[in-house]
Amino acid sequence: MTVLPYRDPNLPVDERVEDLLSRLTVEEKAGQLTQYFYTGDGQPIPDDFDIDSLPPEHRIHVELPALIEAAIRSGRAGSLLFLRDPALSNKLQKYAVEESRLGIPLLFGFDVVHGWRTIFPAPIALAATWSEQAVEAAQAAAAREARAAGVHWTFAPMIDIARDPRWGRIIEGAGEDPVLASAMAAAQVRGFQGDFGADRLLAGPKHFVGYGASRGGRDYDDAEVSDNELWNVYIPPFRAAIDAGAGNVMSAYMDLNGVPAAASRTLLTDILRDQLGFDGFVVSDANAVRSLAVQHFAEDQTDAAARALEAGLDMEMCMYEPAFDNLPQAVAEGRVDEIVLDAAVRRVLTAKFRLGLFENPYANEAGTAAAINDPENRTLARSVAEASIVLLKNDNGVLPLDTSAVGRVAVIGQLADSKRDLLGPWVFDHDTDETVTIVDGLRDAFGFDGVTYEPGAGIPERVHPSMFDVMDTTVERTPEGYDDDAAIDRAVALAEVSDIAIVVVGQRQNQIGEKSSTSTLDLPGRQLEQLQRIHATGTKVIVVVVSGRPLDLRWADEHVPAIVQAWYPGSRAGEALASVLVGTTSPAGRLPFTWPRHVGQVPLVYAHNRTFLPEERDARYFEEPNAPLYPFGYGLSYSTFEYRAISVEQSEIARGESTTVGVTVTNTGNRDADEVAQLYIHQRYGTSTRPVRELKGFRRISLAAGESLRLEFELGPDQLQYWSAVTSSTIQDTTTFDVAIGGDSTAPFTETLTVTP
């Protein structure tokens, strides 16, 4: 029997793609560019179900699975998302492979953001490790689990720069700095995607581009971003992800400078493809193509589909009634050239061939359980969580706690014993029975009888419910009718009779993430009041913060001796935190954002320009300091470190040349510990003004007590050039740079580098 060329695995991918493309009808081409949400269970609607009695908005969700299955069989669906059951995925894949005309396999996507069954720290916490190796390992483990469950493609990493912590999706990214974010982006792409192996996922960096600059930190709002910030701040992480080999990019929702990102030719073709060299396929965010009409950009859904495709969008992610169903009409009417349609289909088919789906379309159901229950992944989750924890304050060496000297430990706060909240948002196949809570971890460290728990103050519900709560039966809430007064009284009473009170404060997991922006950074409910009353008992207090954004800790910073930022640590939360609190692990997480004192300061970033009266920078507000509570890159340790012999190998180089900056870091304490060495520069003058300091390199290192290590960082064109609005291009100036290396963004400038023509 003759094997069709596209079926021959011995042929090059591009030949197979061209052969298959030549066999597709226009309708099938449009189908390959359509991705559906599949939320059914694979079972038909019962004959006795009265579907006609349902309101139209409910009826569509009941009918949708059957409509999608029909589209699969007719070759008019290219991808599905939100399937977790490999048996169901295989059933639907069989429709595509064995029942459709050409047997093109489906591409299954899912939001694998920071774990599948094993939950790792939320991405902002992964960034706080400042360890590319740890982040790559975590996402590789997540990929192995998800691929075993039938997933081929993740809508991650999210690499939007976030400089306004009111924005809920700050938790999904790497914070405010483009260099740190670029390193984290590349590490996650390498972890997720690797070499497109059978245990990896197609990586989908998102959202291109500028989504994190939404006005007021509000999800989906429009953004106005200068070319200066676009090129110097928001684009670099995408460049890094593309250079790491990312096979997919997701477009953003919002208008950027007056044009919806999903239909911006400037973004999706001129910048993404022509200037950044991206050769994969671009998918829209959910319903973003249909939204082009909602945003009063497109006239109707045919116009929306045509303009998105012409702009460079390849695949529409939709919940129902795809706008791309109108592409055949648009081609027939001459509104879209079929050559443009073919280019998009070519990119999607290439991804399917590269993933090996034509040879291996089905998930190995028999191997799923072993993959998602791998104990090594749980061990890795604990070590990565330990690496992410940031010690914000530690007066008089309150921490670490001596388990042999502390008799009675009070643990207070609803988040301390919340199996769901400690996992964070953006997890969908979790098993909360596996979560080690903070209470669990401390009881293991101190002994069950040594730790007593009170939930204390309630955490108020959202005014606008989270859209994810309806999909999650494990969401935890403060019980209805909860008596805050009595609960706080019990918590205070417990603290009074305890040697140490560990007070866990923060936000629930559904109070951050998508559609979880906030107008305040205050601790929700009466958590601050409770903390103040516990402090008044005279019992020594340690504050543990569970959050994915900076919260208002001014009072705690002034009055409480020790503060620990735990983030949302994941499946092994309690073990990791206990390890830090009792000193088994010396904390070495560092802040990936500037921590403001008050919400009125935001956005507040360390890499600001010098501007007028720079000596008064921290006195811009008349009633309180403008300085941050904690600077970017900050974090304490149980050891101490000395930076000495900082040197620039060649203090003068010609433009285009490189030099090496060196430093010797010594662990001057009495215990082994990790440190994060950070390199900053400042350009004194040039074609454009540049920030007062910019991160240009970092290294997380492990040093034994008394050990020294010589580190070297490169400074060359890649680090010294920038995009200038004067020339509308990337340039490198002849100028003088100040150079600093230290443990955070306040490291003093001690050396200089001069660049000559």
mmCIF file of N, CA, C and O in Angstrom, residues 196-251:
data_model
loop_
_atom_site.group_PDB
_atom_site.id
_atom_site.type_symbol
_atom_site.label_atom_id
_atom_site.label_comp_id
_atom_site.label_asym_id
_atom_site.label_seq_id
_atom_site.Cartn_x
_atom_site.Cartn_y
_atom_site.Cartn_z
ATOM 1 N N PHE A 196 11.487 18.913 22.397
ATOM 2 C CA PHE A 196 10.218 18.389 21.874
ATOM 3 C C PHE A 196 10.095 16.877 22.104
ATOM 4 O O PHE A 196 9.433 16.180 21.353
ATOM 5 N N GLY A 197 10.713 16.388 23.175
ATOM 6 C CA GLY A 197 10.664 14.968 23.455
ATOM 7 C C GLY A 197 9.286 14.501 23.893
ATOM 8 O O GLY A 197 8.373 15.299 24.146
ATOM 9 N N ALA A 198 9.122 13.185 24.027
ATOM 10 C CA ALA A 198 7.826 12.584 24.348
ATOM 11 C C ALA A 198 7.374 12.874 25.767
ATOM 12 O O ALA A 198 6.216 12.609 26.111
ATOM 13 N N ASP A 199 8.272 13.387 26.608
ATOM 14 C CA ASP A 199 7.889 13.727 27.980
ATOM 15 C C ASP A 199 7.896 15.235 28.220
ATOM 16 O O ASP A 199 7.953 15.690 29.362
ATOM 17 N N ARG A 200 7.822 16.015 27.139
ATOM 18 C CA ARG A 200 7.852 17.469 27.259
ATOM 19 C C ARG A 200 6.608 18.084 26.623
ATOM 20 O O ARG A 200 5.853 17.424 25.910
ATOM 21 N N LEU A 201 6.423 19.374 26.884
ATOM 22 C CA LEU A 201 5.276 20.120 26.374
ATOM 23 C C LEU A 201 5.742 21.238 25.454
ATOM 24 O O LEU A 201 6.795 21.848 25.690
ATOM 25 N N LEU A 202 4.955 21.527 24.452
ATOM 26 C CA LEU A 202 5.172 22.724 23.654
ATOM 27 C C LEU A 202 4.987 23.931 24.568
ATOM 28 O O LEU A 202 3.959 24.054 25.249
ATOM 29 N N ALA A 203 5.976 24.804 24.641
ATOM 30 C CA ALA A 203 5.901 25.975 25.514
ATOM 31 C C ALA A 203 5.199 27.120 24.795
ATOM 32 O O ALA A 203 5.417 27.336 23.598
ATOM 33 N N GLY A 204 4.366 27.851 25.532
ATOM 34 C CA GLY A 204 3.608 28.954 24.957
ATOM 35 C C GLY A 204 3.742 30.244 25.748
ATOM 36 O O GLY A 204 2.829 30.614 26.488
ATOM 37 N N PRO A 205 4.865 30.946 25.638
ATOM 38 C CA PRO A 205 5.025 32.210 26.361
ATOM 39 C C PRO A 205 3.886 33.183 26.061
ATOM 40 O O PRO A 205 3.404 33.256 24.929
ATOM 41 N N LYS A 206 3.478 33.931 27.055
ATOM 42 C CA LYS A 206 2.348 34.855 26.917
ATOM 43 C C LYS A 206 2.569 36.041 27.829
ATOM 44 O O LYS A 206 3.388 35.976 28.751
ATOM 45 N N HIS A 207 1.864 37.166 27.586
ATOM 46 C CA HIS A 207 0.925 37.496 26.520
ATOM 47 C C HIS A 207 1.587 38.597 25.719
ATOM 48 O O HIS A 207 1.988 39.608 26.289
ATOM 49 N N PHE A 208 1.709 38.421 24.434
ATOM 50 C CA PHE A 208 2.480 39.353 23.622
ATOM 51 C C PHE A 208 1.605 40.553 23.242
ATOM 52 O O PHE A 208 0.631 40.393 22.527
ATOM 53 N N VAL A 209 1.957 41.731 23.708
ATOM 54 C CA VAL A 209 2.959 42.094 24.678
ATOM 55 C C VAL A 209 2.464 43.366 25.364
ATOM 56 O O VAL A 209 1.691 44.119 24.795
ATOM 57 N N GLY A 210 2.904 43.619 26.602
ATOM 58 C CA GLY A 210 2.518 44.812 27.345
ATOM 59 C C GLY A 210 1.304 44.628 28.228
ATOM 60 O O GLY A 210 0.806 45.596 28.811
ATOM 61 N N TYR A 211 0.835 43.389 28.370
ATOM 62 C CA TYR A 211 -0.359 43.114 29.171
ATOM 63 C C TYR A 211 -0.189 43.577 30.619
ATOM 64 O O TYR A 211 -1.131 44.043 31.256
ATOM 65 N N GLY A 212 1.028 43.444 31.140
ATOM 66 C CA GLY A 212 1.280 43.827 32.525
ATOM 67 C C GLY A 212 1.201 45.317 32.774
ATOM 68 O O GLY A 212 1.250 45.760 33.927
ATOM 69 N N ALA A 213 1.068 46.108 31.717
ATOM 70 C CA ALA A 213 0.995 47.560 31.867
ATOM 71 C C ALA A 213 -0.438 48.070 31.849
ATOM 72 O O ALA A 213 -0.675 49.274 31.702
ATOM 73 N N SER A 214 -1.422 47.177 32.016
ATOM 74 C CA SER A 214 -2.828 47.584 32.004
ATOM 75 C C SER A 214 -3.073 48.710 33.000
ATOM 76 O O SER A 214 -2.550 48.700 34.119
ATOM 77 N N ARG A 215 -3.881 49.678 32.592
ATOM 78 C CA ARG A 215 -4.129 50.847 33.433
ATOM 79 C C ARG A 215 -4.663 50.434 34.804
ATOM 80 O O ARG A 215 -5.562 49.611 34.922
ATOM 81 N N GLY A 216 -4.091 51.049 35.847
ATOM 82 C CA GLY A 216 -4.563 50.817 37.205
ATOM 83 C C GLY A 216 -4.339 49.413 37.703
ATOM 84 O O GLY A 216 -4.895 49.021 38.735
ATOM 85 N N GLY A 217 -3.540 48.624 36.992
ATOM 86 C CA GLY A 217 -3.347 47.240 37.385
ATOM 87 C C GLY A 217 -4.591 46.399 37.190
ATOM 88 O O GLY A 217 -4.733 45.333 37.800
ATOM 89 N N ARG A 218 -5.497 46.846 36.330
ATOM 90 C CA ARG A 218 -6.768 46.151 36.126
ATOM 91 C C ARG A 218 -6.673 45.201 34.942
ATOM 92 O O ARG A 218 -6.301 45.608 33.844
ATOM 93 N N ASP A 219 -7.038 43.955 35.184
ATOM 94 C CA ASP A 219 -7.023 42.969 34.115
ATOM 95 C C ASP A 219 -7.845 43.427 32.917
ATOM 96 O O ASP A 219 -8.943 43.979 33.083
ATOM 97 N N TYR A 220 -7.299 43.175 31.729
ATOM 98 C CA TYR A 220 -7.957 43.400 30.445
ATOM 99 C C TYR A 220 -8.049 44.876 30.047
ATOM 100 O O TYR A 220 -8.426 45.165 28.915
ATOM 101 N N ASP A 221 -7.751 45.822 30.944
ATOM 102 C CA ASP A 221 -7.814 47.227 30.564
ATOM 103 C C ASP A 221 -6.753 47.535 29.504
ATOM 104 O O ASP A 221 -5.766 46.804 29.355
ATOM 105 N N ASP A 222 -6.966 48.632 28.793
ATOM 106 C CA ASP A 222 -6.004 49.009 27.759
ATOM 107 C C ASP A 222 -4.695 49.475 28.376
ATOM 108 O O ASP A 222 -4.613 49.771 29.569
ATOM 109 N N ALA A 223 -3.671 49.531 27.552
ATOM 110 C CA ALA A 223 -2.346 49.937 28.005
ATOM 111 C C ALA A 223 -1.749 50.929 27.029
ATOM 112 O O ALA A 223 -1.935 50.812 25.820
ATOM 113 N N GLU A 224 -1.069 51.896 27.570
ATOM 114 C CA GLU A 224 -0.302 52.849 26.767
ATOM 115 C C GLU A 224 1.157 52.695 27.169
ATOM 116 O O GLU A 224 1.532 53.001 28.300
ATOM 117 N N VAL A 225 1.948 52.190 26.260
ATOM 118 C CA VAL A 225 3.345 51.885 26.559
ATOM 119 C C VAL A 225 4.230 52.607 25.562
ATOM 120 O O VAL A 225 4.042 52.472 24.348
ATOM 121 N N SER A 226 5.193 53.350 26.060
ATOM 122 C CA SER A 226 6.112 54.049 25.163
ATOM 123 C C SER A 226 6.995 53.037 24.442
ATOM 124 O O SER A 226 7.195 51.905 24.904
ATOM 125 N N ASP A 227 7.527 53.439 23.306
ATOM 126 C CA ASP A 227 8.470 52.573 22.607
ATOM 127 C C ASP A 227 9.673 52.259 23.488
ATOM 128 O O ASP A 227 10.234 51.156 23.432
ATOM 129 N N ASN A 228 10.084 53.225 24.287
ATOM 130 C CA ASN A 228 11.210 53.024 25.197
ATOM 131 C C ASN A 228 10.947 51.850 26.129
ATOM 132 O O ASN A 228 11.764 50.927 26.261
ATOM 133 N N GLU A 229 9.788 51.843 26.786
ATOM 134 C CA GLU A 229 9.470 50.751 27.705
ATOM 135 C C GLU A 229 9.160 49.465 26.951
ATOM 136 O O GLU A 229 9.498 48.373 27.414
ATOM 137 N N LEU A 230 8.506 49.566 25.815
ATOM 138 C CA LEU A 230 8.177 48.367 25.060
ATOM 139 C C LEU A 230 9.444 47.579 24.737
ATOM 140 O O LEU A 230 9.518 46.360 24.983
ATOM 141 N N TRP A 231 10.452 48.273 24.195
ATOM 142 C CA TRP A 231 11.653 47.580 23.750
ATOM 143 C C TRP A 231 12.633 47.269 24.874
ATOM 144 O O TRP A 231 13.312 46.235 24.838
ATOM 145 N N ASN A 232 12.722 48.134 25.862
ATOM 146 C CA ASN A 232 13.720 47.936 26.918
ATOM 147 C C ASN A 232 13.209 47.147 28.111
ATOM 148 O O ASN A 232 14.006 46.605 28.879
ATOM 149 N N VAL A 233 11.887 47.067 28.270
ATOM 150 C CA VAL A 233 11.329 46.406 29.450
ATOM 151 C C VAL A 233 10.463 45.204 29.085
ATOM 152 O O VAL A 233 10.683 44.099 29.593
ATOM 153 N N TYR A 234 9.496 45.390 28.197
ATOM 154 C CA TYR A 234 8.486 44.350 27.982
ATOM 155 C C TYR A 234 8.880 43.288 26.955
ATOM 156 O O TYR A 234 8.488 42.127 27.066
ATOM 157 N N ILE A 235 9.647 43.655 25.944
ATOM 158 C CA ILE A 235 10.002 42.704 24.900
ATOM 159 C C ILE A 235 11.142 41.755 25.287
ATOM 160 O O ILE A 235 11.124 40.580 24.886
ATOM 161 N N PRO A 236 12.152 42.176 26.060
ATOM 162 C CA PRO A 236 13.283 41.272 26.327
ATOM 163 C C PRO A 236 12.927 39.870 26.812
ATOM 164 O O PRO A 236 13.527 38.891 26.330
ATOM 165 N N PRO A 237 11.959 39.676 27.730
ATOM 166 C CA PRO A 237 11.652 38.287 28.113
ATOM 167 C C PRO A 237 11.130 37.447 26.955
ATOM 168 O O PRO A 237 11.405 36.239 26.884
ATOM 169 N N PHE A 238 10.381 38.067 26.040
ATOM 170 C CA PHE A 238 9.907 37.319 24.880
ATOM 171 C C PHE A 238 11.066 36.969 23.950
ATOM 172 O O PHE A 238 11.117 35.869 23.379
ATOM 173 N N ARG A 239 11.992 37.891 23.792
ATOM 174 C CA ARG A 239 13.177 37.589 22.977
ATOM 175 C C ARG A 239 13.920 36.385 23.568
ATOM 176 O O ARG A 239 14.339 35.477 22.846
ATOM 177 N N ALA A 240 14.051 36.377 24.893
ATOM 178 C CA ALA A 240 14.760 35.273 25.555
ATOM 179 C C ALA A 240 14.022 33.956 25.373
ATOM 180 O O ALA A 240 14.635 32.905 25.142
ATOM 181 N N ALA A 241 12.697 33.990 25.491
ATOM 182 C CA ALA A 241 11.903 32.768 25.314
ATOM 183 C C ALA A 241 12.008 32.247 23.888
ATOM 184 O O ALA A 241 12.111 31.032 23.660
ATOM 185 N N ILE A 242 11.980 33.155 22.927
ATOM 186 C CA ILE A 242 12.095 32.761 21.517
ATOM 187 C C ILE A 242 13.483 32.198 21.246
ATOM 188 O O ILE A 242 13.635 31.166 20.575
ATOM 189 N N ASP A 243 14.513 32.854 21.782
ATOM 190 C CA ASP A 243 15.873 32.354 21.596
ATOM 191 C C ASP A 243 16.049 30.977 22.235
ATOM 192 O O ASP A 243 16.890 30.174 21.785
ATOM 193 N N ALA A 244 15.266 30.685 23.282
ATOM 194 C CA ALA A 244 15.322 29.375 23.929
ATOM 195 C C ALA A 244 14.551 28.319 23.153
ATOM 196 O O ALA A 244 14.566 27.144 23.521
ATOM 197 N N GLY A 245 13.842 28.739 22.091
ATOM 198 C CA GLY A 245 13.192 27.784 21.209
ATOM 199 C C GLY A 245 11.701 27.643 21.350
ATOM 200 O O GLY A 245 11.111 26.698 20.809
ATOM 201 N N ALA A 246 11.037 28.554 22.056
ATOM 202 C CA ALA A 246 9.593 28.435 22.265
ATOM 203 C C ALA A 246 8.867 28.233 20.939
ATOM 204 O O ALA A 246 9.071 28.974 19.980
ATOM 205 N N GLY A 247 7.969 27.233 20.908
ATOM 206 C CA GLY A 247 7.276 26.913 19.672
ATOM 207 C C GLY A 247 5.960 27.628 19.486
ATOM 208 O O GLY A 247 5.347 27.553 18.415
ATOM 209 N N ASN A 248 5.495 28.307 20.525
ATOM 210 C CA ASN A 248 4.211 29.005 20.460
ATOM 211 C C ASN A 248 4.325 30.304 21.239
ATOM 212 O O ASN A 248 5.133 30.416 22.162
ATOM 213 N N VAL A 249 3.520 31.279 20.869
ATOM 214 C CA VAL A 249 3.356 32.516 21.629
ATOM 215 C C VAL A 249 1.876 32.828 21.670
ATOM 216 O O VAL A 249 1.164 32.627 20.674
ATOM 217 N N MET A 250 1.396 33.292 22.805
ATOM 218 C CA MET A 250 -0.001 33.713 22.933
ATOM 219 C C MET A 250 -0.076 35.229 22.879
ATOM 220 O O MET A 250 0.718 35.924 23.523
ATOM 221 N N SER A 251 -1.038 35.725 22.123
ATOM 222 C CA SER A 251 -1.245 37.171 22.071
ATOM 223 C C SER A 251 -1.984 37.632 23.320
ATOM 224 O O SER A 251 -2.556 36.830 24.061
#
